Every structure is written in structure tokens, then in C-alpha cells.
């Protein structure tokens, strides 16, 4: 059972999971201040108690810096001085250092690292960076991927530890969510461009478990978690979740006991203890669930909370980080060019007034039965030469059970055979869905086709409908940043801290690292 903690506690990076550090002092030096009314005799007697080799006045009333004889312990000298009559106080001459601030161009926008408006409402990053900026502990980013080639990020990606569980390239990121998350954890710091991550030099593993729409399955997420555990990743950030309990996901977390899973609490503004969201609500001891706070220290209005399920809060509003940009080489909502852009074999155009139009297989109003092989094929291919990370976006709706039939989405590259990239199954309401397009080396164009697959007669009602289609690709030549909100943005702050903790104290287990972070929090009234 988790200990009850405030969901809005604020993380303090300085602790770094270590025992309190011994203060750094100037060897053989003590600073002492005498009472204002101490006479010369009292001052002389106090100095004789330690026998300094040198006494330096500084421009503060009645204050001296003493240089002790060789072998004289600073702590002993301080104790003797404080017992002497006429001494107001004595202390070691402590070493201080400049607070380390990176030169990244957008650093002043990163309030989660250093809050200039409400000082202290941040993770204490600048103080922590005086101790450590590099994380050798590997962090898995279980998300939509990490965009390849981003100049402020990709140098910190460990390609060998990365894997795609929904396609074939973990460095695509057709959504941008995973790239944003990765930037908060480990964007390259102090390089003069963009933003800085919690760990300036990180080991990031792109675990692509979500597709270009930001959606995925519990089986794919569990596979990513298991991969991370099997390869010894010390931390996994999972800015994802759902309301359905999944045993396979829970088993994957439990099966990786030395991996600390830092997960998002969710964005429904709900009490997770009463309305569970997973993986946040699983009771495994190697889970750390994170709520979102705003720049003024209040809990973000959208953030889930829960005294038992949610462990800490971290910045999650107006978070600037690395992102991706897309180009749109082709964008046609059917209504504007069906006759010239598509050829139909058994599909019917139906006008829907303000909706603009819709395409249906069969007669457009009723049924299609077994054995039909109707197609809707693009005439002019989409030119993708030199592009990467292309995805097909579809606006569709269907009430047909999969047992009766579906629409197969197929793609031909450079005039080759058509291969399936997905199916359009039943959805209760119109939904935007995306599919990764093949990205073979040297491909210059793709042609799209929808094909009716029917095994049983369709039940009464309208045939499946495709309302819109678009193809978008990553703009590989741009350097992009963006603001985003959510507990998805909060958990990577904590994942970055966890990576530093497990780098500084490599002997800590996942559970001990979690406890070290919990013991470094700063309670907030919210």
C-alpha cells in the first residue's frame, strides 16, 4: 500500500536521492563575529582560544576571518569560539558556487526548471545542476516515438535500446507527443539552441507504443514495458493511460521490478482512487504517478489526483519542449475532387450537404454482401520523395460488425502491389484515425486504395463511410518547439529526476529511488 501523500507536492532536484551531503568548507578557515559591546580583552581571549595564524577584517561590523594553525580542525575551533565570552557566532568559511544556468535560447520560458514569476514553484533544477547534469541511467520513453534528427534532442537518443512496437521505425513520431516528452527529460542542455532537459546529457530509448494519433493497445504498451525491463532500463516514462484495467500491462510492470515506471495521472480532473486510470492506479511499488501543477503552484484544473494513487505533482501547464512539424503534400476531403482524383469500382458518392460529402461502398444507402470486392483507388499518387514519417489520416464511420465486413486500407509504393496498412472497423461516431505509410528507402510516391471486404451480408443501416482523407509527412528540415499542457508533460520532469537519482546512486533499487524522490518533495497548499 502506498503511503498517503499530497498529489501537489513539488519535487526538489537538489536531493538527488542521496544522503545529506557534507558541506564543503575552506580548509583551516573560520568566520567569527563578536558582540558589539565586547571589549578588546574578550576579543583577545577568544582569539587566543584557537591561536589563529592570521586574522582578516571584512567590511561587516566586528567580523573576522581566521586562518587556523596547521592540523587545527575547523569544527573544533568553531565550538571553542562559540563558548568564548563576547562571541556572537562562529562558523566555517563555506564554499559557494555559481548556480548553473544553461545558455539555451528558450531557457527563460522553462518555468518548470526555473520559475521567474513564482520563485520556488519549480523542480529546483539550477541547484541540482550544480551537482549533476548527465544521466547515464537509461530512460525509456514509451510514447509515439522520438523524431529522428532533431538537433536539440537526438544526440541523447540510444538507438540500440530503441524499438517500434506498432510499426517499424521508433524515430518517426507522426504525432509529436513523444518528442515533446523526450525533450523535457533529456533535450541537450547548454548548447545555445532551443530548450534544456532535466538531464542535459541523457540516455533516451524511444519505445514507440502509440501510433500517429497518440493511441495504442495495452498489448503494445506491455511489450514496450517488458522490453525495457529485459534490457535493464532503469526508468521508463509512460505519459499514457486508460480507464480499463489490463492484466497484461500490470504483469509487464511487475515483471520489471528494477525499472521505475514514472506515469501520468491523467487529465480528467478526477480522483483516481475513486475512478481509476491505469497504469497510475496499479499498486506495484515501482510505479510513481504524477499529477500536474500550474506556474502559480496550484493543481492544474485538468489534472487527476488521488491521495493513495497519485504520488507527486510536477509542472504540467504551458510546458515548452521539442516538437515535430508536418508538411501536407496531399489534403483532399473527397468533396472537392472525387471525379478527378479517385476512380470507383462499386463505391457510390453521396452528398451530405453541409458535411461536404461522403463515400460509401455498395449502393450508398444499404447493403453489400459476401464476395463483393469493391474498390476506391487514387488516380494520382502522393509524391513522397525525400520525405519521412508519412501517415494516412482518415475520417470515417461504420456500424458494421467486423464479423460481417470492413474496409481494407491499402497502399502501393512506386507502382508496386497493394499491401494493407490497416482496416476501418466499427466506430460509434465519426473518428479520425491514422495509419503509418510504408517508408522504404528510395520510395518516391504512393497510391492509396480502399477495398471492401465482406464475409456476411451487412445488417440494416448505412454502409461504412469515409468522409475525408489526408496524407502528412514530417518536415525533416525544421527545428520545432511547442507549448503543451497535461500530466503527460508533468511526468517527464520526474522521469528526468529519476534518471539523475539512479545515475548518482546506481546502487539504489527502483523502489529505493522512488522513495528518495518522495522524500525530497516540497508540500504545496493546493
Short mmCIF file of C-alpha atoms in Angstrom, two decimals:
data_model
loop_
_atom_site.label_atom_id
_atom_site.label_comp_id
_atom_site.label_asym_id
_atom_site.label_seq_id
_atom_site.Cartn_x
_atom_site.Cartn_y
_atom_site.Cartn_z
CA UNK A 1 0.00 0.00 0.00
CA UNK A 2 1.34 3.41 -0.87
CA UNK A 3 1.88 5.99 1.80
CA UNK A 4 -0.61 8.85 1.59
CA UNK A 5 0.99 11.91 0.09
CA UNK A 6 -0.16 15.21 -1.32
CA UNK A 7 -0.74 14.96 -5.06
CA UNK A 8 0.54 18.51 -5.41
CA UNK A 9 3.90 18.03 -3.72
CA UNK A 10 6.70 19.70 -5.64
CA UNK A 11 9.88 17.86 -6.49
CA UNK A 12 13.22 19.22 -5.40
CA UNK A 13 16.06 18.04 -7.60
CA UNK A 14 18.84 19.00 -5.20
CA UNK A 15 18.37 15.92 -3.02
CA UNK A 16 19.19 13.57 -5.91
CA UNK A 17 18.31 10.57 -3.80
CA UNK A 18 21.48 10.81 -1.73
CA UNK A 19 22.09 11.16 1.98
CA UNK A 20 22.63 14.80 3.04
CA UNK A 21 25.97 15.87 1.61
CA UNK A 22 28.77 17.03 3.86
CA UNK A 23 29.13 20.81 3.48
CA UNK A 24 32.16 21.98 1.51
CA UNK A 25 34.29 24.40 3.52
CA UNK A 26 37.61 26.23 3.07
CA UNK A 27 40.15 24.12 4.97
CA UNK A 28 41.58 25.87 8.04
CA UNK A 29 39.33 28.95 7.94
CA UNK A 30 36.65 30.17 10.35
CA UNK A 31 34.43 33.26 10.24
CA UNK A 32 33.60 34.82 13.61
CA UNK A 33 31.55 37.82 14.73
CA UNK A 34 31.95 39.46 18.11
CA UNK A 35 29.26 41.14 20.16
CA UNK A 36 29.10 44.87 19.58
CA UNK A 37 29.93 45.60 23.22
CA UNK A 38 32.69 43.01 23.55
CA UNK A 39 35.81 44.66 24.85
CA UNK A 40 39.29 44.19 23.46
CA UNK A 41 40.15 41.81 26.30
CA UNK A 42 37.23 39.48 25.39
CA UNK A 43 38.24 39.56 21.72
CA UNK A 44 41.84 38.72 22.57
CA UNK A 45 40.86 35.84 24.85
CA UNK A 46 38.56 34.38 22.17
CA UNK A 47 41.29 34.54 19.55
CA UNK A 48 43.81 33.00 21.93
CA UNK A 49 41.42 30.04 22.31
CA UNK A 50 42.17 28.98 18.73
CA UNK A 51 45.56 30.65 18.11
CA UNK A 52 44.99 31.81 14.53
CA UNK A 53 47.95 32.29 12.22
CA UNK A 54 46.19 35.23 10.57
CA UNK A 55 43.21 37.47 11.29
CA UNK A 56 41.48 39.32 8.41
CA UNK A 57 38.89 42.01 8.88
CA UNK A 58 36.00 42.11 6.38
CA UNK A 59 33.59 45.05 5.87
CA UNK A 60 30.97 43.80 8.32
CA UNK A 61 30.76 45.05 11.93
CA UNK A 62 33.01 43.14 14.34
CA UNK A 63 33.57 40.26 11.88
CA UNK A 64 36.87 38.47 11.19
CA UNK A 65 38.13 35.61 9.02
CA UNK A 66 40.62 33.46 10.94
CA UNK A 67 43.30 31.23 9.42
CA UNK A 68 43.87 28.32 11.81
CA UNK A 69 47.19 26.64 12.61
CA UNK A 70 48.02 23.52 10.57
CA UNK A 71 46.17 20.47 11.87
CA UNK A 72 43.51 22.51 13.70
CA UNK A 73 40.03 21.11 12.95
CA UNK A 74 37.53 23.71 11.77
CA UNK A 75 34.70 22.13 13.78
CA UNK A 76 36.72 22.20 17.00
CA UNK A 77 37.73 25.83 16.50
CA UNK A 78 34.12 26.85 15.85
CA UNK A 79 32.99 25.09 19.03
CA UNK A 80 35.66 26.80 21.17
CA UNK A 81 34.86 30.23 19.75
CA UNK A 82 31.13 29.86 20.34
CA UNK A 83 31.82 29.08 24.03
CA UNK A 84 34.01 32.15 24.45
CA UNK A 85 32.52 35.29 26.06
CA UNK A 86 31.86 38.12 23.64
CA UNK A 87 31.39 35.91 20.55
CA UNK A 88 28.06 36.39 18.72
CA UNK A 89 28.59 33.43 16.40
CA UNK A 90 31.25 31.42 14.58
CA UNK A 91 31.03 29.21 11.52
CA UNK A 92 33.18 27.54 8.86
CA UNK A 93 34.01 29.56 5.76
CA UNK A 94 31.66 27.67 3.41
CA UNK A 95 32.32 27.21 -0.30
CA UNK A 96 29.60 28.51 -2.63
CA UNK A 97 29.43 28.20 -6.40
CA UNK A 98 27.61 29.93 -9.18
CA UNK A 99 24.17 28.42 -9.80
CA UNK A 100 24.49 26.65 -13.11
CA UNK A 101 22.20 28.06 -15.79
CA UNK A 102 22.38 26.76 -19.38
CA UNK A 103 22.62 29.08 -22.37
CA UNK A 104 19.72 27.53 -24.32
CA UNK A 105 17.78 30.26 -26.13
CA UNK A 106 14.35 29.44 -24.65
CA UNK A 107 15.54 28.64 -21.14
CA UNK A 108 13.68 31.55 -19.54
CA UNK A 109 10.42 30.03 -20.85
CA UNK A 110 11.05 26.77 -18.98
CA UNK A 111 9.31 27.73 -15.74
CA UNK A 112 9.27 24.12 -14.59
CA UNK A 113 13.06 24.23 -14.33
CA UNK A 114 13.38 27.81 -13.04
CA UNK A 115 10.25 29.78 -12.22
CA UNK A 116 10.96 33.50 -12.55
CA UNK A 117 7.38 34.54 -11.77
CA UNK A 118 6.82 32.43 -8.65
CA UNK A 119 10.31 31.54 -7.39
CA UNK A 120 10.46 28.11 -5.83
CA UNK A 121 7.49 26.74 -7.76
CA UNK A 122 9.72 24.58 -9.93
CA UNK A 123 11.83 21.43 -9.58
CA UNK A 124 14.90 23.24 -8.27
CA UNK A 125 16.84 22.35 -11.41
CA UNK A 126 19.53 25.02 -11.26
CA UNK A 127 20.61 23.90 -7.78
CA UNK A 128 20.55 20.27 -8.87
CA UNK A 129 22.66 21.00 -11.94
CA UNK A 130 25.45 22.20 -9.66
CA UNK A 131 25.64 18.55 -8.62
CA UNK A 132 24.86 16.64 -11.81
CA UNK A 133 23.73 17.34 -15.39
CA UNK A 134 24.41 13.99 -17.07
CA UNK A 135 22.29 10.87 -16.68
CA UNK A 136 23.93 7.59 -17.62
CA UNK A 137 20.85 5.70 -16.37
CA UNK A 138 18.73 4.83 -19.43
CA UNK A 139 15.21 6.26 -19.71
CA UNK A 140 12.64 4.56 -21.92
CA UNK A 141 10.14 6.97 -23.49
CA UNK A 142 7.04 4.81 -24.03
CA UNK A 143 5.16 7.06 -26.40
CA UNK A 144 4.63 7.99 -30.07
CA UNK A 145 8.33 7.84 -30.93
CA UNK A 146 11.16 10.39 -30.95
CA UNK A 147 11.72 12.39 -34.11
CA UNK A 148 14.97 11.47 -35.79
CA UNK A 149 17.46 14.24 -36.38
CA UNK A 150 16.03 16.87 -34.03
CA UNK A 151 19.24 18.85 -33.35
CA UNK A 152 18.29 19.64 -29.75
CA UNK A 153 17.44 16.07 -28.84
CA UNK A 154 18.63 13.22 -30.97
CA UNK A 155 22.24 13.24 -29.79
CA UNK A 156 20.92 11.91 -26.48
CA UNK A 157 18.95 9.01 -28.02
CA UNK A 158 20.33 5.49 -27.57
CA UNK A 159 19.44 3.87 -30.89
CA UNK A 160 20.34 0.35 -29.74
CA UNK A 161 17.82 0.49 -26.88
CA UNK A 162 15.01 1.90 -29.04
CA UNK A 163 12.25 -0.12 -30.69
CA UNK A 164 8.94 0.34 -32.50
CA UNK A 165 6.10 -1.86 -31.22
CA UNK A 166 3.39 -0.53 -33.58
CA UNK A 167 5.34 -0.13 -36.83
CA UNK A 168 8.90 -0.37 -38.00
CA UNK A 169 10.61 2.91 -37.02
CA UNK A 170 10.76 4.32 -33.47
CA UNK A 171 12.16 7.61 -34.80
CA UNK A 172 9.11 8.68 -36.83
CA UNK A 173 6.72 10.29 -34.31
CA UNK A 174 3.84 11.31 -36.53
CA UNK A 175 2.12 12.98 -33.57
CA UNK A 176 4.85 14.95 -31.77
CA UNK A 177 3.83 13.89 -28.25
CA UNK A 178 6.77 11.56 -27.69
CA UNK A 179 9.29 14.09 -28.98
CA UNK A 180 7.88 16.71 -26.59
CA UNK A 181 8.08 14.32 -23.64
CA UNK A 182 11.63 13.29 -24.55
CA UNK A 183 12.72 16.93 -24.68
CA UNK A 184 11.63 17.58 -21.10
CA UNK A 185 13.55 14.52 -19.93
CA UNK A 186 16.70 14.98 -21.94
CA UNK A 187 16.94 17.77 -24.52
CA UNK A 188 20.60 18.70 -24.90
CA UNK A 189 21.37 21.45 -22.39
CA UNK A 190 23.82 24.34 -22.61
CA UNK A 191 24.19 24.04 -26.39
CA UNK A 192 22.96 27.53 -27.28
CA UNK A 193 19.74 26.46 -29.02
CA UNK A 194 16.19 25.59 -28.08
CA UNK A 195 15.44 24.15 -24.66
CA UNK A 196 17.19 22.15 -21.94
CA UNK A 197 16.01 18.88 -20.47
CA UNK A 198 16.20 17.89 -16.82
CA UNK A 199 19.26 15.83 -17.79
CA UNK A 200 21.39 17.74 -20.30
CA UNK A 201 23.15 14.56 -21.34
CA UNK A 202 20.71 11.67 -21.16
CA UNK A 203 20.32 8.12 -22.48
CA UNK A 204 16.90 8.11 -24.09
CA UNK A 205 15.34 4.97 -25.55
CA UNK A 206 12.49 5.55 -27.98
CA UNK A 207 9.85 2.90 -27.21
CA UNK A 208 7.14 3.55 -29.79
CA UNK A 209 3.98 2.03 -28.33
CA UNK A 210 1.49 4.65 -29.62
CA UNK A 211 0.64 5.43 -33.24
CA UNK A 212 0.45 8.75 -35.06
CA UNK A 213 -2.88 9.60 -33.40
CA UNK A 214 -1.46 9.05 -29.91
CA UNK A 215 -3.39 5.80 -29.47
CA UNK A 216 -2.20 2.28 -28.80
CA UNK A 217 -3.11 -1.06 -27.29
CA UNK A 218 -2.37 -2.47 -23.88
CA UNK A 219 -0.56 -5.37 -25.58
CA UNK A 220 1.83 -3.00 -27.37
CA UNK A 221 2.40 -0.93 -24.23
CA UNK A 222 3.06 -4.08 -22.21
CA UNK A 223 5.52 -5.27 -24.87
CA UNK A 224 7.39 -1.97 -24.59
CA UNK A 225 7.47 -2.19 -20.79
CA UNK A 226 8.74 -5.76 -20.92
CA UNK A 227 11.43 -4.82 -23.46
CA UNK A 228 12.63 -2.05 -21.15
CA UNK A 229 12.77 -4.36 -18.15
CA UNK A 230 14.60 -7.09 -20.02
CA UNK A 231 17.26 -4.65 -21.18
CA UNK A 232 17.83 -3.10 -17.82
CA UNK A 233 16.38 0.36 -18.44
CA UNK A 234 16.36 1.99 -15.00
CA UNK A 235 13.49 4.38 -15.76
CA UNK A 236 10.50 4.35 -18.13
CA UNK A 237 8.30 7.39 -18.69
CA UNK A 238 4.74 6.46 -19.64
CA UNK A 239 2.70 9.57 -20.42
CA UNK A 240 -0.29 7.44 -21.31
CA UNK A 241 -3.23 5.71 -19.70
CA UNK A 242 -6.78 4.47 -19.88
CA UNK A 243 -9.72 3.61 -17.69
CA UNK A 244 -9.72 -0.14 -18.29
CA UNK A 245 -7.77 -2.46 -16.00
CA UNK A 246 -5.26 -4.51 -18.01
CA UNK A 247 -3.59 -7.55 -16.51
CA UNK A 248 -1.02 -7.74 -19.29
CA UNK A 249 0.15 -4.19 -18.61
CA UNK A 250 0.28 -4.78 -14.88
CA UNK A 251 2.20 -8.02 -15.36
CA UNK A 252 4.75 -6.23 -17.54
CA UNK A 253 5.37 -3.64 -14.80
CA UNK A 254 5.55 -6.28 -12.07
CA UNK A 255 7.90 -8.31 -14.27
CA UNK A 256 10.42 -5.43 -14.42
CA UNK A 257 10.95 -4.78 -10.68
CA UNK A 258 14.19 -2.84 -11.14
CA UNK A 259 12.64 -0.40 -13.62
CA UNK A 260 10.95 2.66 -12.14
CA UNK A 261 7.81 3.45 -14.17
CA UNK A 262 7.00 7.16 -13.98
CA UNK A 263 3.44 7.54 -15.26
CA UNK A 264 0.95 10.33 -15.90
CA UNK A 265 -2.05 10.65 -13.59
CA UNK A 266 -4.45 11.57 -16.41
CA UNK A 267 -6.31 14.69 -17.48
CA UNK A 268 -9.94 14.16 -16.45
CA UNK A 269 -9.79 16.24 -13.26
CA UNK A 270 -10.88 13.12 -11.39
CA UNK A 271 -9.96 11.31 -8.19
CA UNK A 272 -8.03 8.25 -9.36
CA UNK A 273 -8.78 6.50 -6.07
CA UNK A 274 -12.49 6.59 -6.96
CA UNK A 275 -12.24 6.45 -10.77
CA UNK A 276 -9.08 4.50 -11.59
CA UNK A 277 -6.91 5.23 -14.58
CA UNK A 278 -4.13 2.83 -15.44
CA UNK A 279 -1.20 2.37 -15.08
CA UNK A 280 -1.43 5.11 -12.42
CA UNK A 281 -3.80 3.11 -10.19
CA UNK A 282 -1.83 -0.15 -10.17
CA UNK A 283 -0.41 -0.80 -6.68
CA UNK A 284 3.03 -2.00 -7.86
CA UNK A 285 5.82 -0.46 -5.75
CA UNK A 286 7.89 0.50 -8.82
CA UNK A 287 5.26 2.96 -10.12
CA UNK A 288 5.47 6.70 -9.47
CA UNK A 289 2.31 8.53 -10.59
CA UNK A 290 2.49 12.26 -11.34
CA UNK A 291 -0.15 14.99 -11.28
CA UNK A 292 0.23 18.38 -13.00
CA UNK A 293 0.67 21.76 -11.35
CA UNK A 294 0.39 25.26 -12.81
CA UNK A 295 3.05 28.01 -12.65
CA UNK A 296 1.43 29.51 -9.54
CA UNK A 297 1.69 26.24 -7.62
CA UNK A 298 -1.98 25.25 -7.87
CA UNK A 299 -3.07 21.87 -9.16
CA UNK A 300 -3.89 22.14 -12.85
CA UNK A 301 -7.66 22.11 -13.32
CA UNK A 302 -7.48 19.18 -15.72
CA UNK A 303 -5.15 17.06 -13.60
CA UNK A 304 -6.29 13.88 -11.92
CA UNK A 305 -5.42 13.48 -8.25
CA UNK A 306 -5.72 10.84 -5.53
CA UNK A 307 -4.29 10.56 -2.04
CA UNK A 308 -3.47 6.87 -2.42
CA UNK A 309 -2.86 6.54 -6.17
CA UNK A 310 -1.14 9.77 -7.18
CA UNK A 311 2.26 10.34 -5.59
CA UNK A 312 3.62 13.76 -6.57
CA UNK A 313 2.93 16.80 -8.72
CA UNK A 314 5.22 18.43 -11.27
CA UNK A 315 4.94 21.26 -13.81
CA UNK A 316 2.34 20.45 -16.44
CA UNK A 317 0.92 23.72 -17.82
CA UNK A 318 2.50 25.77 -20.63
CA UNK A 319 5.43 23.41 -20.94
CA UNK A 320 7.77 24.27 -23.81
CA UNK A 321 9.74 21.43 -25.37
CA UNK A 322 10.98 19.84 -28.56
CA UNK A 323 8.35 19.02 -31.17
CA UNK A 324 7.84 17.99 -34.80
CA UNK A 325 6.47 19.85 -37.78
CA UNK A 326 4.46 18.30 -40.58
CA UNK A 327 4.06 19.09 -44.25
CA UNK A 328 0.87 18.31 -46.17
CA UNK A 329 1.77 17.17 -49.68
CA UNK A 330 -1.80 16.00 -50.21
CA UNK A 331 -5.00 17.08 -48.49
CA UNK A 332 -8.31 16.25 -50.19
CA UNK A 333 -11.61 15.85 -48.35
CA UNK A 334 -13.16 13.96 -51.30
CA UNK A 335 -15.92 16.52 -51.77
CA UNK A 336 -13.55 18.78 -53.68
CA UNK A 337 -12.18 16.37 -56.24
CA UNK A 338 -13.56 12.84 -56.28
CA UNK A 339 -14.01 12.60 -60.04
CA UNK A 340 -10.54 13.78 -60.88
CA UNK A 341 -8.58 12.19 -58.03
CA UNK A 342 -10.24 8.82 -57.47
CA UNK A 343 -11.66 6.03 -59.55
CA UNK A 344 -14.53 3.95 -58.18
CA UNK A 345 -15.45 0.33 -58.69
CA UNK A 346 -18.71 -0.20 -56.82
CA UNK A 347 -18.39 2.79 -54.50
CA UNK A 348 -21.05 5.49 -54.50
CA UNK A 349 -20.80 9.25 -53.95
CA UNK A 350 -23.49 10.59 -51.63
CA UNK A 351 -23.93 14.30 -50.97
CA UNK A 352 -24.46 15.20 -47.35
CA UNK A 353 -24.99 18.94 -47.67
CA UNK A 354 -23.02 20.89 -45.09
CA UNK A 355 -20.89 17.84 -44.39
CA UNK A 356 -19.42 18.22 -47.86
CA UNK A 357 -19.76 14.64 -48.99
CA UNK A 358 -19.13 11.03 -48.15
CA UNK A 359 -18.09 7.88 -49.98
CA UNK A 360 -19.74 4.53 -49.31
CA UNK A 361 -19.30 1.07 -50.80
CA UNK A 362 -22.31 -0.72 -52.23
CA UNK A 363 -25.30 1.31 -53.34
CA UNK A 364 -24.61 4.11 -50.88
CA UNK A 365 -27.82 3.56 -48.96
CA UNK A 366 -27.93 -0.01 -47.91
CA UNK A 367 -26.10 -3.25 -48.20
CA UNK A 368 -23.16 -5.06 -49.60
CA UNK A 369 -22.90 -8.78 -49.29
CA UNK A 370 -20.40 -11.65 -49.35
CA UNK A 371 -17.99 -11.85 -52.21
CA UNK A 372 -18.00 -8.17 -53.14
CA UNK A 373 -14.63 -6.69 -53.93
CA UNK A 374 -15.36 -3.03 -54.47
CA UNK A 375 -12.51 -0.53 -54.60
CA UNK A 376 -11.93 3.19 -54.46
CA UNK A 377 -8.50 3.98 -55.90
CA UNK A 378 -6.49 7.18 -56.08
CA UNK A 379 -5.62 8.16 -59.64
CA UNK A 380 -2.67 10.48 -58.96
CA UNK A 381 -0.17 9.20 -56.42
CA UNK A 382 1.09 11.20 -53.47
CA UNK A 383 4.65 12.41 -54.06
CA UNK A 384 6.76 11.44 -51.02
CA UNK A 385 10.25 11.71 -52.50
CA UNK A 386 12.66 12.87 -49.83
CA UNK A 387 10.03 12.72 -47.09
CA UNK A 388 9.89 10.57 -43.98
CA UNK A 389 7.31 9.72 -41.36
CA UNK A 390 4.30 9.82 -43.67
CA UNK A 391 0.91 8.87 -42.26
CA UNK A 392 -2.52 8.41 -43.79
CA UNK A 393 -5.31 10.21 -41.88
CA UNK A 394 -8.90 9.11 -42.31
CA UNK A 395 -12.22 10.50 -41.11
CA UNK A 396 -14.60 7.55 -41.13
CA UNK A 397 -17.59 5.87 -39.54
CA UNK A 398 -19.05 2.36 -39.60
CA UNK A 399 -21.71 0.39 -37.75
CA UNK A 400 -20.84 -2.89 -39.45
CA UNK A 401 -19.51 -5.60 -37.08
CA UNK A 402 -16.09 -6.88 -38.07
CA UNK A 403 -17.59 -10.33 -38.42
CA UNK A 404 -19.66 -9.04 -41.34
CA UNK A 405 -17.06 -6.96 -43.12
CA UNK A 406 -14.79 -3.97 -43.14
CA UNK A 407 -12.87 -1.61 -45.37
CA UNK A 408 -9.26 -2.53 -46.01
CA UNK A 409 -6.86 0.40 -46.36
CA UNK A 410 -4.17 -0.45 -48.91
CA UNK A 411 -1.11 1.31 -50.29
CA UNK A 412 1.01 0.83 -53.39
CA UNK A 413 4.55 2.22 -53.42
CA UNK A 414 6.07 3.26 -56.76
CA UNK A 415 3.54 1.26 -58.78
CA UNK A 416 4.08 -1.98 -56.88
CA UNK A 417 1.42 -4.30 -55.50
CA UNK A 418 -1.11 -3.03 -52.99
CA UNK A 419 -0.43 -4.00 -49.39
CA UNK A 420 -2.71 -3.46 -46.40
CA UNK A 421 -1.80 -0.86 -43.78
CA UNK A 422 -5.00 -1.12 -41.70
CA UNK A 423 -8.71 -1.74 -41.59
CA UNK A 424 -11.67 0.52 -40.90
CA UNK A 425 -13.83 -1.31 -38.39
CA UNK A 426 -16.90 -0.27 -36.44
CA UNK A 427 -16.91 3.07 -34.59
CA UNK A 428 -19.95 4.53 -32.89
CA UNK A 429 -19.28 8.05 -34.17
CA UNK A 430 -17.07 9.63 -36.79
CA UNK A 431 -13.45 9.21 -35.87
CA UNK A 432 -10.13 10.49 -37.15
CA UNK A 433 -7.66 7.64 -37.40
CA UNK A 434 -4.13 7.41 -38.74
CA UNK A 435 -2.02 4.65 -40.28
CA UNK A 436 1.70 4.63 -40.90
CA UNK A 437 2.59 4.51 -44.58
CA UNK A 438 5.48 2.40 -45.86
CA UNK A 439 8.75 4.27 -45.70
CA UNK A 440 11.06 2.20 -47.93
CA UNK A 441 14.42 3.64 -48.90
CA UNK A 442 14.17 5.43 -52.22
CA UNK A 443 10.35 5.44 -52.50
CA UNK A 444 9.08 8.47 -54.40
CA UNK A 445 5.27 8.12 -54.46
CA UNK A 446 2.40 6.13 -53.00
CA UNK A 447 -1.12 5.44 -54.26
CA UNK A 448 -4.00 4.76 -51.87
CA UNK A 449 -6.91 2.33 -52.21
CA UNK A 450 -9.91 1.38 -50.10
CA UNK A 451 -11.26 -2.13 -50.67
CA UNK A 452 -14.49 -3.60 -49.36
CA UNK A 453 -14.12 -6.92 -47.56
CA UNK A 454 -17.44 -8.62 -46.82
CA UNK A 455 -17.92 -12.10 -45.39
CA UNK A 456 -21.60 -11.83 -44.38
CA UNK A 457 -24.48 -9.64 -45.51
CA UNK A 458 -24.43 -6.24 -43.88
CA UNK A 459 -27.10 -5.67 -41.21
CA UNK A 460 -29.70 -2.97 -41.88
CA UNK A 461 -28.38 0.58 -41.88
CA UNK A 462 -25.95 2.72 -43.86
CA UNK A 463 -22.82 1.22 -45.29
CA UNK A 464 -19.43 2.23 -43.85
CA UNK A 465 -18.45 5.76 -44.83
CA UNK A 466 -15.18 7.53 -45.50
CA UNK A 467 -15.63 11.27 -45.01
CA UNK A 468 -12.11 12.53 -45.52
CA UNK A 469 -8.54 11.55 -46.24
CA UNK A 470 -5.18 13.27 -45.95
CA UNK A 471 -1.52 12.31 -46.07
CA UNK A 472 1.02 14.17 -43.97
CA UNK A 473 4.75 13.70 -43.54
CA UNK A 474 7.34 15.00 -41.11
CA UNK A 475 9.18 18.15 -42.08
CA UNK A 476 12.69 16.83 -41.56
CA UNK A 477 14.33 20.17 -42.26
CA UNK A 478 12.78 22.23 -39.47
CA UNK A 479 13.75 22.73 -35.85
CA UNK A 480 10.50 22.94 -33.95
CA UNK A 481 9.37 23.64 -30.41
CA UNK A 482 5.90 23.90 -28.92
CA UNK A 483 3.96 24.50 -25.71
CA UNK A 484 1.76 21.74 -24.37
CA UNK A 485 -0.34 21.03 -21.27
CA UNK A 486 -1.13 17.81 -19.43
CA UNK A 487 0.00 15.30 -16.90
CA UNK A 488 1.86 13.87 -19.91
CA UNK A 489 4.08 16.94 -19.65
CA UNK A 490 4.46 16.60 -15.86
CA UNK A 491 5.68 13.01 -15.63
CA UNK A 492 8.82 13.55 -17.78
CA UNK A 493 10.11 16.10 -15.25
CA UNK A 494 10.00 13.34 -12.65
CA UNK A 495 11.46 10.77 -15.07
CA UNK A 496 14.40 13.09 -15.67
CA UNK A 497 14.91 13.46 -11.93
CA UNK A 498 14.70 9.67 -11.52
CA UNK A 499 17.41 9.24 -14.16
CA UNK A 500 19.70 11.62 -12.25
CA UNK A 501 18.93 9.87 -8.96
CA UNK A 502 19.77 6.47 -10.39
CA UNK A 503 22.91 7.86 -12.01
CA UNK A 504 24.14 9.48 -8.81
CA UNK A 505 23.22 6.45 -6.69
CA UNK A 506 23.46 3.45 -9.04
CA UNK A 507 23.09 1.02 -6.16
CA UNK A 508 19.54 2.14 -5.42
CA UNK A 509 16.74 -0.20 -6.46
CA UNK A 510 13.70 1.15 -8.31
CA UNK A 511 11.72 1.20 -5.08
CA UNK A 512 14.52 2.97 -3.20
CA UNK A 513 14.88 5.56 -5.96
CA UNK A 514 11.14 6.17 -5.81
CA UNK A 515 11.35 6.64 -2.05
CA UNK A 516 14.29 9.03 -2.40
CA UNK A 517 12.24 11.22 -4.72
CA UNK A 518 9.21 11.12 -2.42
CA UNK A 519 11.37 12.20 0.50
CA UNK A 520 12.61 15.24 -1.43
CA UNK A 521 9.20 16.76 -2.19
CA UNK A 522 8.02 20.20 -1.16
CA UNK A 523 4.38 20.25 0.04
CA UNK A 524 2.08 22.81 -1.61
CA UNK A 525 -1.16 24.15 -0.19
CA UNK A 526 -3.02 23.02 -3.30
#
